[in-house]
XYZ file of C-alpha atoms in Angstrom:
485
model
C -25.029 -15.587 -7.846
C -23.528 -17.874 -5.295
C -20.135 -17.178 -5.123
C -16.590 -15.960 -6.916
C -17.719 -18.062 -10.076
C -14.901 -18.921 -12.077
C -14.365 -17.085 -15.519
C -14.899 -17.602 -18.864
C -13.235 -20.325 -21.083
C -12.679 -18.074 -23.520
C -10.291 -15.669 -21.040
C -7.496 -18.291 -21.204
C -7.732 -19.184 -25.037
C -4.330 -18.037 -27.723
C -7.312 -15.908 -28.783
C -7.978 -14.079 -26.398
C -4.646 -14.029 -23.739
C -2.651 -10.709 -26.012
C -6.166 -9.754 -25.666
C -5.719 -9.331 -21.942
C -2.747 -8.687 -22.052
C -2.598 -5.680 -23.953
C -5.444 -3.940 -21.461
C -3.300 -5.064 -18.477
C -0.577 -3.515 -19.960
C -2.056 -0.541 -21.222
C -4.160 0.099 -17.421
C -0.772 -0.641 -15.692
C 1.156 2.589 -17.942
C -1.589 4.570 -16.586
C -1.561 3.779 -13.456
C 1.903 4.174 -12.999
C 1.734 7.119 -14.252
C -1.101 7.903 -12.242
C 1.246 6.966 -9.052
C 3.683 8.356 -9.747
C 2.318 11.881 -10.607
C 0.429 11.640 -6.845
C 3.279 10.104 -5.073
C 5.982 13.172 -6.244
C 3.465 15.714 -5.617
C 2.665 14.443 -1.966
C 6.338 13.951 -1.395
C 6.645 17.504 -2.659
C 3.913 18.895 0.035
C 5.776 16.591 3.063
C 8.580 18.222 1.913
C 7.136 21.762 2.607
C 4.880 20.569 5.986
C 8.677 19.366 8.336
C 10.722 22.315 6.203
C 8.529 24.876 7.295
C 5.165 24.187 9.190
C 5.171 21.473 11.561
C 7.403 19.544 13.577
C 8.340 15.466 14.386
C 5.196 15.901 17.090
C 3.028 16.801 15.262
C 3.838 13.889 12.471
C 3.545 11.964 15.747
C -0.175 13.113 15.377
C -0.395 12.158 12.348
C 0.907 9.269 12.358
C -1.492 8.100 15.370
C -4.226 9.316 13.231
C -3.252 7.880 10.315
C -2.739 3.840 11.019
C -5.602 3.898 13.397
C -8.271 5.389 10.199
C -5.739 2.725 7.758
C -6.913 -0.187 9.453
C -10.388 0.756 9.490
C -10.502 1.119 6.255
C -8.819 -2.773 5.999
C -11.983 -4.093 6.899
C -14.913 -0.513 6.572
C -16.469 -2.703 3.827
C -16.694 -6.356 5.297
C -14.318 -7.113 1.885
C -17.683 -7.236 0.023
C -16.477 -4.588 -2.355
C -13.735 -6.732 -4.401
C -16.608 -9.101 -5.686
C -17.581 -6.521 -8.042
C -13.999 -6.914 -9.342
C -13.735 -10.605 -8.958
C -17.615 -11.733 -9.517
C -18.435 -13.278 -13.211
C -21.245 -11.449 -14.854
C -23.025 -8.088 -14.976
C -21.915 -7.035 -11.520
C -24.716 -4.124 -11.483
C -27.003 -7.133 -10.841
C -25.330 -6.754 -7.026
C -23.783 -3.715 -6.783
C -26.704 -2.272 -4.924
C -26.547 -4.608 -1.888
C -22.600 -4.524 -1.694
C -22.542 -0.934 -1.623
C -26.040 -1.021 1.130
C -23.234 -3.035 3.397
C -20.500 -1.395 2.384
C -21.779 2.558 3.523
C -23.806 0.809 6.496
C -20.678 -0.799 8.414
C -18.479 1.938 7.565
C -20.781 4.116 8.798
C -21.105 1.647 12.148
C -17.549 1.448 12.314
C -17.186 5.247 12.381
C -19.832 6.226 14.922
C -17.794 2.769 17.730
C -14.538 5.334 17.247
C -15.987 8.298 17.480
C -16.783 6.825 20.969
C -13.721 5.486 21.634
C -11.700 8.020 20.287
C -10.242 9.307 23.352
C -9.406 5.951 25.304
C -7.248 4.613 22.133
C -5.232 7.875 21.547
C -4.951 7.651 25.376
C -4.066 4.021 25.122
C -1.442 4.910 22.183
C -0.005 7.499 23.926
C -0.577 10.986 22.207
C -4.343 11.480 23.790
C -3.990 15.088 21.415
C -4.748 13.192 18.621
C -8.456 12.317 19.432
C -9.872 15.865 18.036
C -7.753 14.420 14.537
C -8.707 10.762 14.812
C -12.816 11.861 14.350
C -11.800 14.383 11.757
C -9.698 12.236 10.008
C -11.666 8.696 9.607
C -14.513 10.048 8.801
C -12.910 9.285 5.167
C -13.884 5.468 6.837
C -17.280 7.028 5.326
C -16.852 8.110 2.561
C -14.574 5.373 1.462
C -17.307 2.992 1.927
C -19.688 4.978 -0.432
C -17.168 5.095 -2.984
C -16.120 1.649 -2.595
C -18.582 0.034 -5.567
C -17.986 2.852 -8.379
C -14.120 2.725 -7.839
C -14.664 -1.248 -7.555
C -16.219 -1.158 -11.690
C -13.306 1.036 -12.655
C -10.895 -1.719 -11.925
C -12.901 -4.376 -13.032
C -12.384 -2.157 -16.393
C -9.485 -1.992 -16.028
C -10.240 2.043 -16.648
C -6.851 3.665 -14.928
C -7.186 6.615 -17.367
C -10.602 7.843 -15.544
C -9.114 6.845 -12.124
C -6.096 9.761 -12.634
C -8.455 12.492 -13.397
C -10.526 10.897 -9.621
C -7.232 11.016 -7.793
C -5.425 14.150 -9.776
C -8.888 15.951 -8.187
C -8.415 13.978 -4.768
C -4.618 15.302 -4.435
C -5.026 18.609 -5.769
C -8.072 19.505 -2.952
C -6.412 17.755 -0.064
C -3.186 19.335 -1.258
C -4.817 22.430 -0.744
C -6.704 22.654 2.149
C -3.807 20.974 4.256
C -1.438 23.590 3.006
C -3.471 26.287 3.665
C -4.458 24.824 7.308
C -0.759 24.446 8.499
C 0.475 27.614 7.318
C -2.691 28.976 9.782
C -1.389 26.757 12.412
C -3.936 23.348 12.548
C -0.885 21.841 13.361
C -1.781 18.236 13.035
C -5.752 18.653 12.154
C -4.754 20.358 8.869
C -3.201 16.556 7.076
C -7.471 15.546 9.093
C -9.140 18.067 6.969
C -7.145 18.495 4.015
C -7.726 13.993 3.385
C -11.332 14.577 4.264
C -12.382 17.314 1.151
C -9.865 14.709 -0.526
C -11.791 12.056 -0.389
C -15.208 13.404 -0.849
C -13.722 15.372 -4.045
C -12.562 11.519 -5.207
C -16.145 10.499 -3.895
C -17.748 12.527 -6.844
C -15.040 11.756 -8.897
C -15.635 8.337 -9.133
C -19.548 8.338 -9.323
C -18.922 10.753 -12.526
C -16.244 8.682 -13.831
C -18.881 4.519 -13.241
C -22.202 6.848 -13.511
C -25.073 5.039 -12.942
C -23.160 2.577 -9.750
C -23.612 4.511 -6.569
C -27.129 3.082 -6.177
C -28.785 1.255 -2.700
C -30.738 -1.891 -2.749
C -30.685 -5.061 -0.860
C -30.988 -8.405 -1.873
C -30.551 -11.118 1.380
C -29.605 -14.167 -1.015
C -27.118 -11.376 -2.115
C -26.128 -10.169 1.248
C -25.644 -13.546 2.603
C -22.746 -14.950 -0.185
C -21.326 -11.085 -0.388
C -20.682 -11.671 2.990
C -19.647 -15.667 3.073
C -16.895 -14.415 0.124
C -16.597 -11.276 1.735
C -15.455 -11.253 5.645
C -12.667 -14.092 5.232
C -10.579 -11.097 3.484
C -11.322 -8.718 5.776
C -10.563 -10.360 8.354
C -6.928 -10.926 6.195
C -7.041 -7.354 5.305
C -7.036 -6.627 8.251
C -3.741 -8.244 9.717
C -2.414 -7.111 6.841
C -2.410 -3.628 7.783
C -2.600 -4.317 10.653
C 1.272 -5.858 10.357
C 1.932 -2.669 8.681
C 0.966 -0.339 10.815
C 1.451 -1.772 14.402
C 4.990 -0.436 14.671
C 3.770 3.187 15.315
C 1.434 1.681 17.981
C 4.460 0.232 19.836
C 6.367 3.205 19.356
C 3.737 5.759 20.293
C 3.045 3.768 23.341
C 6.388 2.616 24.678
C 8.640 5.292 23.396
C 8.087 9.702 23.648
C 6.764 11.837 20.472
C 9.760 12.995 19.622
C 10.935 9.069 18.340
C 7.922 8.283 17.062
C 7.631 11.668 14.811
C 11.109 10.750 13.421
C 9.507 7.701 13.002
C 6.869 7.515 10.965
C 9.356 10.505 8.988
C 11.746 7.339 8.125
C 8.321 4.929 7.484
C 6.862 7.794 5.436
C 9.654 7.554 3.456
C 10.710 3.622 3.273
C 7.227 3.256 1.362
C 7.756 5.571 -1.516
C 8.604 2.385 -3.400
C 5.943 0.820 -1.276
C 3.491 3.358 -3.107
C 4.761 4.240 -6.619
C 5.877 0.305 -7.389
C 3.058 -2.293 -5.905
C 0.137 0.464 -5.115
C 0.266 0.860 -9.354
C 0.517 -2.972 -9.771
C -1.925 -3.256 -7.295
C -4.725 -1.691 -8.778
C -4.374 -4.214 -12.114
C -3.184 -7.184 -10.324
C -6.011 -8.496 -8.804
C -8.588 -8.092 -11.039
C -5.217 -9.659 -14.148
C -4.936 -12.855 -11.660
C -8.158 -13.440 -11.850
C -8.654 -13.293 -14.855
C -5.746 -16.533 -15.050
C -7.621 -18.089 -11.897
C -8.765 -21.676 -14.104
C -4.939 -21.280 -15.792
C -2.583 -22.214 -13.217
C 0.178 -22.113 -15.675
C -0.954 -19.415 -17.632
C -1.290 -17.731 -13.209
C 2.498 -18.897 -12.443
C 3.381 -17.155 -15.628
C 1.870 -14.418 -15.133
C 3.119 -13.826 -11.545
C 6.013 -15.086 -12.858
C 6.227 -11.712 -14.699
C 4.251 -9.196 -12.623
C 6.852 -9.902 -9.739
C 9.265 -10.008 -11.820
C 8.526 -6.385 -13.070
C 7.397 -4.444 -9.927
C 11.469 -6.200 -8.259
C 13.180 -4.386 -10.880
C 11.539 -1.293 -10.338
C 11.713 -1.080 -7.157
C 14.923 -2.404 -5.998
C 17.480 0.593 -7.175
C 14.354 3.260 -4.927
C 14.866 1.002 -1.750
C 18.559 0.780 -2.739
C 19.795 4.414 -3.536
C 17.534 5.129 -0.674
C 19.055 2.529 2.092
C 22.900 3.143 1.028
C 22.238 7.220 0.751
C 19.539 7.408 3.994
C 21.415 9.996 6.181
C 22.346 12.704 3.671
C 18.841 11.908 1.442
C 17.312 12.316 4.625
C 19.617 16.146 5.997
C 19.594 17.200 2.160
C 15.666 17.124 1.475
C 13.953 17.484 5.066
C 16.380 18.551 6.940
C 19.722 18.617 9.987
C 16.394 18.525 12.809
C 15.711 15.451 11.167
C 18.813 13.134 10.813
C 17.464 10.926 13.227
C 15.285 9.404 11.127
C 17.972 7.969 9.378
C 19.554 5.810 11.605
C 16.286 3.477 11.097
C 15.951 4.089 7.083
C 18.039 1.536 6.090
C 16.759 -1.405 7.716
C 12.708 0.284 6.640
C 14.133 -0.247 3.197
C 14.285 -3.541 3.016
C 10.713 -4.020 5.082
C 10.091 -1.905 2.179
C 11.327 -4.774 -0.173
C 9.705 -7.579 1.437
C 6.038 -5.960 2.093
C 5.959 -4.953 -2.219
C 6.585 -8.857 -3.401
C 4.958 -10.405 0.094
C 1.704 -7.536 -0.923
C 1.582 -9.746 -5.028
C 1.772 -12.880 -3.493
C -1.680 -11.245 -1.458
C -3.215 -10.392 -4.434
C -2.755 -13.345 -6.433
C -4.116 -15.617 -3.497
C -7.129 -14.063 -3.248
C -7.967 -14.453 -6.874
C -7.208 -18.279 -6.604
C -9.371 -18.401 -3.714
C -6.387 -19.267 -1.070
C -8.657 -17.095 1.656
C -8.193 -19.209 4.768
C -4.029 -19.751 3.927
C -3.426 -15.312 3.379
C -5.217 -15.549 7.522
C -3.166 -18.221 8.642
C 0.259 -15.632 7.955
C -0.999 -12.210 8.088
C -2.311 -13.680 11.758
C 0.848 -15.318 12.073
C 3.200 -12.415 11.014
C 1.279 -9.609 13.520
C 1.170 -12.385 16.605
C 4.946 -13.274 16.404
C 5.314 -9.638 14.870
C 4.637 -7.048 18.601
C 6.576 -9.295 21.233
C 9.343 -8.415 18.629
C 8.345 -4.661 17.497
C 7.836 -4.734 21.662
C 11.645 -5.927 22.915
C 13.792 -3.648 19.882
C 11.761 -0.886 21.293
C 13.011 -1.480 24.693
C 16.399 -2.538 23.762
C 17.370 0.171 20.329
C 14.091 2.398 20.299
C 13.356 3.314 16.926
C 16.092 0.901 15.102
C 15.062 -1.835 17.149
C 12.103 -1.175 16.388
C 12.634 -1.366 12.552
C 14.723 -4.130 12.512
C 12.757 -6.722 14.478
C 10.268 -5.545 11.774
C 13.323 -7.265 9.062
C 14.247 -9.952 11.267
C 10.185 -11.320 11.467
C 9.420 -10.628 7.680
C 12.837 -12.731 6.638
C 13.059 -15.382 9.020
C 9.020 -16.307 9.520
C 6.632 -14.575 6.786
C 8.828 -14.458 3.428
C 8.991 -18.739 3.840
C 5.612 -19.222 5.010
C 3.592 -16.565 2.103
C 6.373 -19.708 -0.678
C 5.177 -22.104 0.989
C 1.275 -20.754 0.456
C 2.395 -19.952 -2.907
C 3.441 -23.113 -3.744
C 0.391 -24.515 -2.798
C -0.894 -23.023 -5.141
C 0.335 -23.730 -7.992
C 3.715 -21.572 -8.267
C 6.938 -22.710 -7.610
C 9.600 -20.891 -5.923
C 11.638 -21.351 -8.741
C 9.529 -19.383 -10.863
C 9.844 -17.239 -8.080
C 13.066 -17.253 -7.678
C 14.191 -17.035 -11.424
C 11.644 -14.160 -11.103
C 13.902 -12.037 -7.799
C 17.190 -13.296 -9.315
C 18.267 -10.080 -11.605
C 16.687 -6.813 -10.000
C 18.338 -8.948 -6.053
C 21.684 -9.503 -8.107
C 21.743 -6.029 -9.440
C 20.479 -4.343 -6.166
C 23.677 -5.905 -4.209
C 25.876 -4.936 -6.910
C 23.826 -0.786 -6.392
C 25.067 -1.433 -2.735
C 28.398 -1.600 -3.207
C 29.100 0.999 -5.650
C 26.980 3.406 -3.525
C 29.101 2.955 -0.617
C 31.931 2.843 -2.484
C 31.301 5.960 -4.330
C 29.481 8.399 -0.868
C 33.186 7.314 0.250
C 35.080 8.934 -1.386
C 32.935 11.741 -3.336
C 30.950 12.982 0.079
C 27.091 13.621 0.687
C 27.095 17.192 -1.370
C 24.233 17.602 -3.880
C 26.399 16.906 -6.936
C 28.579 13.858 -5.360
C 24.819 12.442 -4.422
C 23.679 12.744 -7.812
C 27.305 11.887 -8.727
C 26.746 8.190 -7.049
C 23.386 7.391 -7.400
C 23.819 7.733 -11.567
C 26.587 5.462 -10.761
C 25.512 2.800 -8.801
C 21.710 3.075 -11.348
C 24.002 2.296 -13.975
C 25.628 -0.629 -12.706
C 22.016 -1.845 -11.914
C 20.519 -1.527 -15.126
C 23.333 -3.144 -15.838
C 22.631 -6.547 -14.236
C 19.532 -6.071 -14.645
C 19.859 -6.692 -18.847
C 19.976 -10.014 -19.797
C 16.896 -10.789 -17.519
C 15.164 -8.253 -19.942
C 13.062 -11.509 -21.324
C 11.105 -11.909 -18.467
C 10.390 -8.270 -18.210
C 9.226 -7.457 -21.549
C 6.062 -9.721 -20.584
């Protein structure tokens, strides 16, 4: 074993394809159910916390800690855990080496973070976030330990078992967070809730994939794993930097109150990303990997996946963008209304992110890791000055606009070029997105028109949303043949 080997020929034969399709389809359904249930639970929890216990300042501190945690999680296992999903043969041969690398790098990363937490919090404009950082980032170590058993669940498309694990994580983390928030722990309640939930997830993954939490070391395997994983870890860290650098810019350039409003708006814009994209990505990488040796099958599979993801995401993004102010006021209360000004732009960004993340998984599966590093690096280099200028000119709205401007003008064309080089033509991508985007335009027009005449009461919003969704469905129906795939 010297690296990510090619899949067996039987994976792309006509007889095997339907079996793979049924397996991926079943896993995708479980993953979608899992993600929707978990995210609706998180959504409800967030409403309770924002309305009754935590103000914008606490959300700002939480946003800083969450940003740092996500960046660390992007590379804490050095990218080697993906070999569990991608490499052929019995992964138990090299899983102990993967676990050792993942655990060692995660512990080292946490030790560094613990030492520099006060400096990091100060630079990001929230000195009070230091303690929250040190607690919340314990999740880095727990995540490093869970990568191997979680990788086995992904490889086997065992999303039913994964749902049970995530359910345990959610129940315990939510209970601890709410209990501490009621007692006045502020942003620290999020930190301890996350740690308890990750401990539960680690235990659950080990029970769902027994015998996978075994340490071991093989120098040859370690060299091959690092050669495979480090480029992916670099690309992943750049990708997370792209998503989270805005929080850092807002925290350092604006006041804590503005940061709290921005974090809430960004979290709302992430609803469709988390619900649709997260569900898809739990099976997309494994599915694309099975098709990597057949360019025609890969192009068809990517088109269908993109069509389904866009069809499910566009109406949510349009609904939240067009009705941003009444939705924020209705759900979170009047004091959070400033967050609604940035929300329409962030919803557009969320839609772009979903397409880019699916393209990312496809490019990883076919081995175009250098292209990914180039795309993510270019995105981050251009994005940082755009966000700084946007914050200076327009506050949180300017930051959101800078995000969309860079994504639309620079990033999307570069991703399309990378996909073209991987055998996926522009026409294929356009056909997959055409009907959902047309439906989104029609839906937006209907929503804005009806809101103007019906108002923003609860019943009026329900009627407006229902009418807009119906128009969207009618527009997407002509493309249902692609979605059935």
